[in-house]
mmCIF file of C-alpha atoms in Angstrom:
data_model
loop_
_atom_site.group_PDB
_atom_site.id
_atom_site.type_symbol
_atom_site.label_atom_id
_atom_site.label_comp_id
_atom_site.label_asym_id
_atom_site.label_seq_id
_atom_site.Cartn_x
_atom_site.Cartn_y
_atom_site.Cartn_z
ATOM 1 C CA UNK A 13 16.872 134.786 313.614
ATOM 2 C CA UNK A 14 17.610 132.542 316.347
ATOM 3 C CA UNK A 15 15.774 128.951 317.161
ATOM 4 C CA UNK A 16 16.639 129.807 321.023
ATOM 5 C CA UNK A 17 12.847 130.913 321.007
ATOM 6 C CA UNK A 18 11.188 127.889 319.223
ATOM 7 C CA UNK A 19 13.238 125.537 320.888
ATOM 8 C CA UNK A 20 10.996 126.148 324.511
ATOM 9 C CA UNK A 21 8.252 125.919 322.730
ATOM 10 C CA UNK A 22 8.452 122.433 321.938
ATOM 11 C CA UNK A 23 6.261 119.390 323.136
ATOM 12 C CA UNK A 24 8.471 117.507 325.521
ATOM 13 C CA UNK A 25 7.663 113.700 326.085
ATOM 14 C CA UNK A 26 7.935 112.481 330.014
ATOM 15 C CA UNK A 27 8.737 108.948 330.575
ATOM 16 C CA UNK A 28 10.472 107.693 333.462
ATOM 17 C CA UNK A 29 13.035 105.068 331.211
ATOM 18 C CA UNK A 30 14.782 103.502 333.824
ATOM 19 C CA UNK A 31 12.991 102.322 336.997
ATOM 20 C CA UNK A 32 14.212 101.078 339.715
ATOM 21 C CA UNK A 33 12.525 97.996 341.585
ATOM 22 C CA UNK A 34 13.248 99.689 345.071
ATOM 23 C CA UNK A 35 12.494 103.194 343.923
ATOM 24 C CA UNK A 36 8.708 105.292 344.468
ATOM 25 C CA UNK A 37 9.162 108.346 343.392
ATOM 26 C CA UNK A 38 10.910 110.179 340.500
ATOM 27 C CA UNK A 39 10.813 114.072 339.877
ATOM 28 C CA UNK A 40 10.746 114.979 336.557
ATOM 29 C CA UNK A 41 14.283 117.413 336.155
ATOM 30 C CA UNK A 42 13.195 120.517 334.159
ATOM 31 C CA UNK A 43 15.721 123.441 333.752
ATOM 32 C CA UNK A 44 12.803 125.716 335.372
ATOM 33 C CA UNK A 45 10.390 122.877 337.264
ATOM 34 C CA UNK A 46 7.696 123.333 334.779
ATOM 35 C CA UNK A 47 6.283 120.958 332.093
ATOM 36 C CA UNK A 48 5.906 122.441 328.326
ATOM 37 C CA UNK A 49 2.514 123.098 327.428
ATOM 38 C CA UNK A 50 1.501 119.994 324.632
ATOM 39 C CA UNK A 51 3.940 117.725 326.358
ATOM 40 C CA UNK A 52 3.498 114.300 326.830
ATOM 41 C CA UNK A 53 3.086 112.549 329.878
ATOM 42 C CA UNK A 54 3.460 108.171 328.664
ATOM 43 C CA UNK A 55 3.204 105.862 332.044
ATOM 44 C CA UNK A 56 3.568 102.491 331.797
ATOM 45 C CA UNK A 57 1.919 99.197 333.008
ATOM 46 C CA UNK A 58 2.167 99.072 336.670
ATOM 47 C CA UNK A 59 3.107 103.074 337.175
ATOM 48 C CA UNK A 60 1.349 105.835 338.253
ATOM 49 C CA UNK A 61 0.502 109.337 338.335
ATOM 50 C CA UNK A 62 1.161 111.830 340.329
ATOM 51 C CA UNK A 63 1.064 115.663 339.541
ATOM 52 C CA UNK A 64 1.971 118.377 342.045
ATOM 53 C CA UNK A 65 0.901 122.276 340.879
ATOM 54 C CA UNK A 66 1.821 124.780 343.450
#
């Protein structure tokens, strides 16, 4: 049996690791622009949020 199945499945964790003090925005690279169900989303101090479903 392959794991090829499971491994979409899996909770993801977002964070955006390295900011950059000029940069606003960051898009969050997904293979297929979609977030795993049960991901994570972690911001830290001085971020925020913003989430785009079209």
């Amino acid at each position: 049996m392959s794991f090829s199945f499971f491994r979409g499945q899996l909770a993801e964790v977002i964070q955006w690791k390295d900011p950059q003090p000029s940069g606003l925005l960051w898009k969050f690279p997904s293979a297929h622009d979609e977030i795993k169900d049960a991901s994570q989303l972690l911001v830290g101090p001085g971020q925020g949020v913003l989430l785009v479903y079209e």
